[in-house]
JSON list of C-alpha atoms in Angstrom, two decimals:
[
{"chain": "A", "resi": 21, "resn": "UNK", "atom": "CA", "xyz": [17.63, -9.68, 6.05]},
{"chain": "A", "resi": 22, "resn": "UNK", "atom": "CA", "xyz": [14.85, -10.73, 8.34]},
{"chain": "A", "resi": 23, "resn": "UNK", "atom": "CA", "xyz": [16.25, -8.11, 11.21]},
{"chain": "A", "resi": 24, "resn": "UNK", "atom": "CA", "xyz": [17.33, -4.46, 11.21]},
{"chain": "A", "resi": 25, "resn": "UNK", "atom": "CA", "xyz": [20.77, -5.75, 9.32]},
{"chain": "A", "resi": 26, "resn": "UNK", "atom": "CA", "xyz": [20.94, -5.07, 5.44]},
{"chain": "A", "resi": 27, "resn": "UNK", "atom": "CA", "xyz": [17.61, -3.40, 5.27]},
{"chain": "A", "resi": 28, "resn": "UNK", "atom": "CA", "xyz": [17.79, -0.11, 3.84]},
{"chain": "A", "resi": 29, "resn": "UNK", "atom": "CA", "xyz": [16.11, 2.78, 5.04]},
{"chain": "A", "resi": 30, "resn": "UNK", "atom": "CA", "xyz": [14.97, 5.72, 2.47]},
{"chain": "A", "resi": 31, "resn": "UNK", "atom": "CA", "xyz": [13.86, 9.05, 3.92]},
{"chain": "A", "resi": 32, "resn": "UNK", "atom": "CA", "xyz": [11.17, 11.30, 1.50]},
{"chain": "A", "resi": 33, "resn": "UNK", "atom": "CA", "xyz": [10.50, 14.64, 2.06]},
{"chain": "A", "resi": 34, "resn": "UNK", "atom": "CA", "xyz": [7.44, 15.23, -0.55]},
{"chain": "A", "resi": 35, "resn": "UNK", "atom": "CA", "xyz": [4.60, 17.63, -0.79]},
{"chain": "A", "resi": 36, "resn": "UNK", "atom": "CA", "xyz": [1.61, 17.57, 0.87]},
{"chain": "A", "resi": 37, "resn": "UNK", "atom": "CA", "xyz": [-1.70, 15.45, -0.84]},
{"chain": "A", "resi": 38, "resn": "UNK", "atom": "CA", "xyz": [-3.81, 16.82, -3.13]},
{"chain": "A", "resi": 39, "resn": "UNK", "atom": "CA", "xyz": [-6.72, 18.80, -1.03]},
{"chain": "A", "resi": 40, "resn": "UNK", "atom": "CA", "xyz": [-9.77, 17.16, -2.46]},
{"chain": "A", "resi": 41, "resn": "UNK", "atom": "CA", "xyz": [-7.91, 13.97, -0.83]},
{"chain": "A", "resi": 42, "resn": "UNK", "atom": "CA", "xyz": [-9.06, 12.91, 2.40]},
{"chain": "A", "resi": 43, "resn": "UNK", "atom": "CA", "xyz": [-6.89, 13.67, 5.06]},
{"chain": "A", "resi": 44, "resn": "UNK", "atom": "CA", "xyz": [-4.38, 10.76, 5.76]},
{"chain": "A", "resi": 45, "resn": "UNK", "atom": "CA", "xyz": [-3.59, 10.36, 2.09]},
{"chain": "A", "resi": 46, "resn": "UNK", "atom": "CA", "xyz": [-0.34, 9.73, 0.94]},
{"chain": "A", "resi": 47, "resn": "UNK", "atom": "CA", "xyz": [1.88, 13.01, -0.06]},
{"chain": "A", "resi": 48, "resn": "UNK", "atom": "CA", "xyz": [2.03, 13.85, -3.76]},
{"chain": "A", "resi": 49, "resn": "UNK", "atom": "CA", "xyz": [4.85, 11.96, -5.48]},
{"chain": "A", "resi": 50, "resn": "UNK", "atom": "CA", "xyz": [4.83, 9.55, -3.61]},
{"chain": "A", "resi": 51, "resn": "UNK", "atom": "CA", "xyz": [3.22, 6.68, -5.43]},
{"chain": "A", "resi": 52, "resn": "UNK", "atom": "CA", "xyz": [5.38, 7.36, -8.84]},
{"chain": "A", "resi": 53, "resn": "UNK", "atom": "CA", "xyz": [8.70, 7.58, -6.41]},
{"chain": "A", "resi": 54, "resn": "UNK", "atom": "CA", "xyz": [7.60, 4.16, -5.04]},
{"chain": "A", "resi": 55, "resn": "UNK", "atom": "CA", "xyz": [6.87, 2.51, -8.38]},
{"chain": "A", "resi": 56, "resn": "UNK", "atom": "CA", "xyz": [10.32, 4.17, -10.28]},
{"chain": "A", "resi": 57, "resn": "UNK", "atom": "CA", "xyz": [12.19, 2.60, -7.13]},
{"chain": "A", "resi": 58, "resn": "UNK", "atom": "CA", "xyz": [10.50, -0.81, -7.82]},
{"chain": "A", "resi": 59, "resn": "UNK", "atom": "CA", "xyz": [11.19, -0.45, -11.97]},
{"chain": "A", "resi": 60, "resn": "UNK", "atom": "CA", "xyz": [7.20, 0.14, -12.97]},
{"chain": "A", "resi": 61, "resn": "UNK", "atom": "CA", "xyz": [7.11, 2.34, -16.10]},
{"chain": "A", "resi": 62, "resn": "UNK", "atom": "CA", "xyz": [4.07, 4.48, -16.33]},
{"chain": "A", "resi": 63, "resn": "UNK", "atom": "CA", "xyz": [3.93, 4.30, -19.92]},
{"chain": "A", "resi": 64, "resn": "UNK", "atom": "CA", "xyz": [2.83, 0.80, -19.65]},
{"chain": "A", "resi": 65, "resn": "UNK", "atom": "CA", "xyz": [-0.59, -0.18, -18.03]},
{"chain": "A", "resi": 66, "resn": "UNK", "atom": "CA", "xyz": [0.15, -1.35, -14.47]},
{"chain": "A", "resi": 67, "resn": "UNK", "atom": "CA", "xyz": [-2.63, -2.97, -14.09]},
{"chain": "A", "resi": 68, "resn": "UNK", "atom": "CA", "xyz": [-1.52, -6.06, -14.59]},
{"chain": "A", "resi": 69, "resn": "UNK", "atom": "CA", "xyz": [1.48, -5.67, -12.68]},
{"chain": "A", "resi": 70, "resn": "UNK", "atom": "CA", "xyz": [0.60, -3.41, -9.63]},
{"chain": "A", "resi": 71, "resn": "UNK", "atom": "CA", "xyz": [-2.43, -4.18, -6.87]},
{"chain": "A", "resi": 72, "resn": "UNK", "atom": "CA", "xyz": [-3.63, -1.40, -4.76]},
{"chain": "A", "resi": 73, "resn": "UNK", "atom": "CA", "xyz": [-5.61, -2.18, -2.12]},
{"chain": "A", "resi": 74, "resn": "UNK", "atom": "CA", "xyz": [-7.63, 0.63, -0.19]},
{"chain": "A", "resi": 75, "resn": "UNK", "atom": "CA", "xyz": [-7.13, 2.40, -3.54]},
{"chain": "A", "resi": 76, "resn": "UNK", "atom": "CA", "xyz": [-9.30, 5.53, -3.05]},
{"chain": "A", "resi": 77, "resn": "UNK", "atom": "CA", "xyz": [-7.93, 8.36, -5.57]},
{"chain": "A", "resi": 78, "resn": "UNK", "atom": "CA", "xyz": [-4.40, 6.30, -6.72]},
{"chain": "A", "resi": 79, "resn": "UNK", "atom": "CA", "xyz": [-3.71, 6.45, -10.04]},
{"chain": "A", "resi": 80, "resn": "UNK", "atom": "CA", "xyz": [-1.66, 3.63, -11.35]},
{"chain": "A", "resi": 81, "resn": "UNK", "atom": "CA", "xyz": [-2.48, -0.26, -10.90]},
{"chain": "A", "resi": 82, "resn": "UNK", "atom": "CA", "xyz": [-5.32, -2.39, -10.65]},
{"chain": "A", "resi": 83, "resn": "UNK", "atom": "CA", "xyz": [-7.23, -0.53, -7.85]},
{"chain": "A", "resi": 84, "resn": "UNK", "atom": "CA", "xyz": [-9.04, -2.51, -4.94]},
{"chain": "A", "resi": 85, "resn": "UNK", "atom": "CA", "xyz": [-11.84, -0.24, -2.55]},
{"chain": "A", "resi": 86, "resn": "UNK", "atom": "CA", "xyz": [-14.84, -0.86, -1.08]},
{"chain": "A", "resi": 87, "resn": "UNK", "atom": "CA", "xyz": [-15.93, 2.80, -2.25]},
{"chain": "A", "resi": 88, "resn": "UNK", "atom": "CA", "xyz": [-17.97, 3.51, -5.51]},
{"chain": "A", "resi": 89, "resn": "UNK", "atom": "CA", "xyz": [-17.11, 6.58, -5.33]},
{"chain": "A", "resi": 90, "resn": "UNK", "atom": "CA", "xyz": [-13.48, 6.31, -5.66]},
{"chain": "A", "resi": 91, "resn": "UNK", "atom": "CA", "xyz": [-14.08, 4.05, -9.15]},
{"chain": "A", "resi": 92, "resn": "UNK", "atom": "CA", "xyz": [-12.37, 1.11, -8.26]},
{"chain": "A", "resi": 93, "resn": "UNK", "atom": "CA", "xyz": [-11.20, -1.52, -10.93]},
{"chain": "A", "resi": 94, "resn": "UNK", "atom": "CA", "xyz": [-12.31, -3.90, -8.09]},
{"chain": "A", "resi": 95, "resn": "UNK", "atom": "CA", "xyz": [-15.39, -3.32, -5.34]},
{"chain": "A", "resi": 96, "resn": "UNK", "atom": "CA", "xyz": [-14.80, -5.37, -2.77]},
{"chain": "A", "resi": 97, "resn": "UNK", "atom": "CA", "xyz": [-12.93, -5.84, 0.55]},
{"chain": "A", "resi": 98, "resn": "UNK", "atom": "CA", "xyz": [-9.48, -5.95, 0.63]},
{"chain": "A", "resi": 99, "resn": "UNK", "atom": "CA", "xyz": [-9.71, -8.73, 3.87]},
{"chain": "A", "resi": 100, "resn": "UNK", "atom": "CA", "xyz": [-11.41, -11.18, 1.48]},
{"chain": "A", "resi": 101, "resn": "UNK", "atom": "CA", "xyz": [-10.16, -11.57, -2.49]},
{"chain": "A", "resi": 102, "resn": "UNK", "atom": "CA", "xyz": [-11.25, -13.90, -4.93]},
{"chain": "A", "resi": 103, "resn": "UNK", "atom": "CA", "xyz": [-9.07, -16.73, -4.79]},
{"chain": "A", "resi": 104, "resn": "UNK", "atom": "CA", "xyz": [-8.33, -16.99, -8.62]},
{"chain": "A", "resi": 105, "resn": "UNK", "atom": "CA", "xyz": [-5.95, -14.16, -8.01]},
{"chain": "A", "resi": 106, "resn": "UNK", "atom": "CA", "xyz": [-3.19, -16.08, -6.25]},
{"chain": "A", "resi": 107, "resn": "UNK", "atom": "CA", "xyz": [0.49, -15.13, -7.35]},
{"chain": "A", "resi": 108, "resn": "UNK", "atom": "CA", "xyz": [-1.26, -12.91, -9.68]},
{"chain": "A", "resi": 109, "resn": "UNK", "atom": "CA", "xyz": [0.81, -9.81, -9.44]},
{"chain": "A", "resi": 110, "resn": "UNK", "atom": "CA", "xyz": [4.61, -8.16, -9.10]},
{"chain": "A", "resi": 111, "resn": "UNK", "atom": "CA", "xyz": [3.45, -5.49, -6.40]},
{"chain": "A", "resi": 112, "resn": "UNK", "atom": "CA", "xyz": [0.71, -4.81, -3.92]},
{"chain": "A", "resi": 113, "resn": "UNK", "atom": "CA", "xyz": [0.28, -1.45, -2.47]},
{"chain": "A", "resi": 114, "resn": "UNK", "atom": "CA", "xyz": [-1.69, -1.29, 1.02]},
{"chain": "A", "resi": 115, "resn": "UNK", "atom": "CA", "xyz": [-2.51, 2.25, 2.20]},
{"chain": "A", "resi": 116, "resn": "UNK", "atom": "CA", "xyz": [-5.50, 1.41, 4.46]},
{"chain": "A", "resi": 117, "resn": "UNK", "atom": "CA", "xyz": [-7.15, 4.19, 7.06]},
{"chain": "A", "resi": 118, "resn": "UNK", "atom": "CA", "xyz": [-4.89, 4.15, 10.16]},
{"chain": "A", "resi": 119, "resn": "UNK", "atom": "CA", "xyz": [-7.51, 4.40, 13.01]},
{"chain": "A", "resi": 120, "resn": "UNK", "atom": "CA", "xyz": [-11.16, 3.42, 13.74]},
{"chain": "A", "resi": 121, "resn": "UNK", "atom": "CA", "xyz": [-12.97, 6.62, 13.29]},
{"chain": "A", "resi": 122, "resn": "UNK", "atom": "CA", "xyz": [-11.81, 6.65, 9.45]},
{"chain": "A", "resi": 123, "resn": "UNK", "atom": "CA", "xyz": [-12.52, 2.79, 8.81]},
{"chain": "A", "resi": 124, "resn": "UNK", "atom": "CA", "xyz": [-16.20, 4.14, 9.45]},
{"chain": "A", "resi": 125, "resn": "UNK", "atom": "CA", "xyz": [-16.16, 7.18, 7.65]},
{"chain": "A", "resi": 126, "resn": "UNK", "atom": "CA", "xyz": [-14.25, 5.70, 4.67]},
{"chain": "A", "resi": 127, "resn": "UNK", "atom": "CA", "xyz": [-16.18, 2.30, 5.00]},
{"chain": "A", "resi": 128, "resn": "UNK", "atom": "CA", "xyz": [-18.38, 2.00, 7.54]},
{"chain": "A", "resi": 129, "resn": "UNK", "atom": "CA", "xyz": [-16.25, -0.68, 9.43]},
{"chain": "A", "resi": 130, "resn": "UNK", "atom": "CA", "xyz": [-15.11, -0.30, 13.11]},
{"chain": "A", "resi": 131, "resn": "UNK", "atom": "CA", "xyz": [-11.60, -1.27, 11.99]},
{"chain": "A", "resi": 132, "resn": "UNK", "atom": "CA", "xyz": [-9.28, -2.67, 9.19]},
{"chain": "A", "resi": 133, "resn": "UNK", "atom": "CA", "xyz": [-7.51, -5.87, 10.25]},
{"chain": "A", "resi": 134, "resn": "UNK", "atom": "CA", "xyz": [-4.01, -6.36, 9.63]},
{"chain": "A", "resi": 135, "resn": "UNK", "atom": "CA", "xyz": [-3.03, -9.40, 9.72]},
{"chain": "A", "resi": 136, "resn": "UNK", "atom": "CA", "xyz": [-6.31, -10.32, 7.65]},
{"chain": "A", "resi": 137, "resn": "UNK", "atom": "CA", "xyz": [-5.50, -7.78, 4.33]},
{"chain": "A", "resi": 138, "resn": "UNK", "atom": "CA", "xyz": [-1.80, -8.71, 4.44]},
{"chain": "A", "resi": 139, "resn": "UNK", "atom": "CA", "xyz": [-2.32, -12.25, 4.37]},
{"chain": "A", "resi": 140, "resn": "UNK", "atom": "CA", "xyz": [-4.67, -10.98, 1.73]},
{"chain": "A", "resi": 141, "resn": "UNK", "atom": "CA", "xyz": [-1.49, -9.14, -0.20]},
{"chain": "A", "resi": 142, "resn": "UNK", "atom": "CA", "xyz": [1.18, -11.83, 0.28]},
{"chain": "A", "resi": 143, "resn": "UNK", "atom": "CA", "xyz": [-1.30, -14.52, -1.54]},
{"chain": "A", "resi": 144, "resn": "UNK", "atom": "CA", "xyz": [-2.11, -12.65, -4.59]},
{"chain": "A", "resi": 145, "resn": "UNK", "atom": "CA", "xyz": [1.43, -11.25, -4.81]},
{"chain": "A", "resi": 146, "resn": "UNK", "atom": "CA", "xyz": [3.98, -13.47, -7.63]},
{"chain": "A", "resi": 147, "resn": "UNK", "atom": "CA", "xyz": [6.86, -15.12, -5.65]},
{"chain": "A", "resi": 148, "resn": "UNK", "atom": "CA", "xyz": [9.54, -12.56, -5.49]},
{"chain": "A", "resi": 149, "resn": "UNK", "atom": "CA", "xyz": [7.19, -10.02, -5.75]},
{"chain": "A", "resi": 150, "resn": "UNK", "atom": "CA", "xyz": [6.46, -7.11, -3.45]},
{"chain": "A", "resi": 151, "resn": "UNK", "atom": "CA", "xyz": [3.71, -5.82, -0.61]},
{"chain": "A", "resi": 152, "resn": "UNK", "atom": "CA", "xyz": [4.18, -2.25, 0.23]},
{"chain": "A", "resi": 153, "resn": "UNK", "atom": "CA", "xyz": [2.35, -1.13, 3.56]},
{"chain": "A", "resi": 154, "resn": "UNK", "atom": "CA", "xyz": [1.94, 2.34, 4.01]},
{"chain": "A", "resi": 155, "resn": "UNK", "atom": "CA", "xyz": [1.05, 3.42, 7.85]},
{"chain": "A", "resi": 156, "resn": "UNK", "atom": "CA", "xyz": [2.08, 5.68, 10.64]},
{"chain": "A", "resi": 157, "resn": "UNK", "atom": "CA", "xyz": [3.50, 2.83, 12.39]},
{"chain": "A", "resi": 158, "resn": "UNK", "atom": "CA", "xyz": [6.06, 0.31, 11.08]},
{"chain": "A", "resi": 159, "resn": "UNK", "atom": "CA", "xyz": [4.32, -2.70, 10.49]},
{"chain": "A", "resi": 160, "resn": "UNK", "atom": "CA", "xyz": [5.55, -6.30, 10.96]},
{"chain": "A", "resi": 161, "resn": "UNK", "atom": "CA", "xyz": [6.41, -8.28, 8.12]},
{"chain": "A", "resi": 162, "resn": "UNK", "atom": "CA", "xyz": [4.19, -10.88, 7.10]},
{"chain": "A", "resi": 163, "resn": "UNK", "atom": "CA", "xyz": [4.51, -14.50, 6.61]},
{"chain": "A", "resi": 164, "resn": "UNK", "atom": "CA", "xyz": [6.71, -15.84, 4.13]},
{"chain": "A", "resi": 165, "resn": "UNK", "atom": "CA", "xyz": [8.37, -12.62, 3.19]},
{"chain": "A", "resi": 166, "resn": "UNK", "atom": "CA", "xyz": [11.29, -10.91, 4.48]},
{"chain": "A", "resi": 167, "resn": "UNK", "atom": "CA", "xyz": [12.07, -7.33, 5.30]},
{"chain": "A", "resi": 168, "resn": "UNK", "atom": "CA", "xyz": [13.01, -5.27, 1.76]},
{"chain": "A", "resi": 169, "resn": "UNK", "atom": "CA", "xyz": [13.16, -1.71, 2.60]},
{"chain": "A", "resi": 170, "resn": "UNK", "atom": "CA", "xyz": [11.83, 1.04, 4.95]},
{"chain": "A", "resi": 171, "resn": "UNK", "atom": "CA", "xyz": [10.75, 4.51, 3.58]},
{"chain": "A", "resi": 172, "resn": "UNK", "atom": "CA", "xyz": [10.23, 7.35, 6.04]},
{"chain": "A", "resi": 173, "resn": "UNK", "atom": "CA", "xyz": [8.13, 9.98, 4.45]},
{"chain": "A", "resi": 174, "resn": "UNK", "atom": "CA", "xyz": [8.02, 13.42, 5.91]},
{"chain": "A", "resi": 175, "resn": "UNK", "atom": "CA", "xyz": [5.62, 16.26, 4.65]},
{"chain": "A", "resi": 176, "resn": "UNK", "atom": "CA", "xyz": [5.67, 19.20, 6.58]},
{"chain": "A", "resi": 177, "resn": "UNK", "atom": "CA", "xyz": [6.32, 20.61, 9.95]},
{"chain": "A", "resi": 178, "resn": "UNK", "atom": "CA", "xyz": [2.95, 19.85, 11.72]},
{"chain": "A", "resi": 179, "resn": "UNK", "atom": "CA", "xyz": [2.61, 16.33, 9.93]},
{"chain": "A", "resi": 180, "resn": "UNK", "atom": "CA", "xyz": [3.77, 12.85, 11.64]},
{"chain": "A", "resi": 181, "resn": "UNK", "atom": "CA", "xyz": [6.28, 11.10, 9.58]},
{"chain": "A", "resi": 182, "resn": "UNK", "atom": "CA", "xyz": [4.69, 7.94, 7.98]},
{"chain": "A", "resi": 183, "resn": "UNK", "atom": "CA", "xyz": [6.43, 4.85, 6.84]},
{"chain": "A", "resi": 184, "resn": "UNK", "atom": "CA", "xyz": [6.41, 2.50, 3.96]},
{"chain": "A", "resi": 185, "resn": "UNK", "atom": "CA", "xyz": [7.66, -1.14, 4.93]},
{"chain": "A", "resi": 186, "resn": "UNK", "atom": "CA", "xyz": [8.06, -3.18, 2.37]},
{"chain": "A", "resi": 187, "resn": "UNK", "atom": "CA", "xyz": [8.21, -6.62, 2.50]},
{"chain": "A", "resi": 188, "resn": "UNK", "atom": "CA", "xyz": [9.23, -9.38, -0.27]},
{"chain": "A", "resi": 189, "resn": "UNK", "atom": "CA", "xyz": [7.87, -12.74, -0.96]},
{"chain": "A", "resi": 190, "resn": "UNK", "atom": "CA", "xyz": [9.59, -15.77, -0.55]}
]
């Protein structure tokens, strides 16, 4: 399961994000379809379950963001978590701006880093638990975790298909 073989790949068609939502947001539906395929019940508070990091207007989990403004359980930076959350959760969620212009609108950073906030994910994430990173590109999968699932996400006709890797702990 660490190559293309045995992974399986979803395909979403969902609405367009809310319009007060900055664009680049992730399509409506989307974050309940994610957390239904995962067996989250919204009933029950997810935040001790579910991590979102880069958490802007989400609405279930324990929410991570460097914004005030987006009323974070959490201010802080997603590159650099207090270390008394390791193995702490069942699921992270990682939905970070995808280019440099938005890292400084949305934060006033040049750039996100990678490798940094999913080393970041995989720590505070509960053996056999799972890191969800939502991009435009496919992302590779991190240390100590192996390949779960891909999710291609359409929206409309003039929108680039995104993708949701998912990756598991070891």
């Amino acid at each position: 399961m660490n190559g293309v073989e045995g992974v399986e790949n979803l395909v979403w068609i969902l609405p367009d994000s809310r319009p007060e939502h900055y664009p680049g947001s992730w399509p409506l539906e989307f974050e309940e379809r994610l957390l239904e395929l995962y067996g989250f019940d919204f009933l029950d508070d997810l935040r001790k379950d579910v991590i979102q990091l880069f958490s802007g207007g989400v609405q279930y989990g324990f929410k991570v963001d460097l914004r005030e403004d987006s009323h974070p359980d959490y201010h802080g930076d997603a590159h650099h978590l207090p270390i008394d959350w390791a193995d702490r959760w069942k699921m992270c969620i990682c939905d970070p701006p995808y280019t440099s212009n938005w890292s400084r609108v949305l934060y006033g950073m040049s750039h996100i880093i990678y490798s940094k906030y999913i080393t970041e994910a995989v720590r505070i994430v509960q053996s056999g638990g799972f890191i969800a990173s939502y991009h435009w590109s496919v992302t590779p999968t991190p240390d100590n975790c192996i390949l779960h699932r891909r999710i291609f996400i359409g929206r409309d006709y003039f929108k680039k298909v995104r993708v949701c890797m998912v990756f598991q702990k070891r």
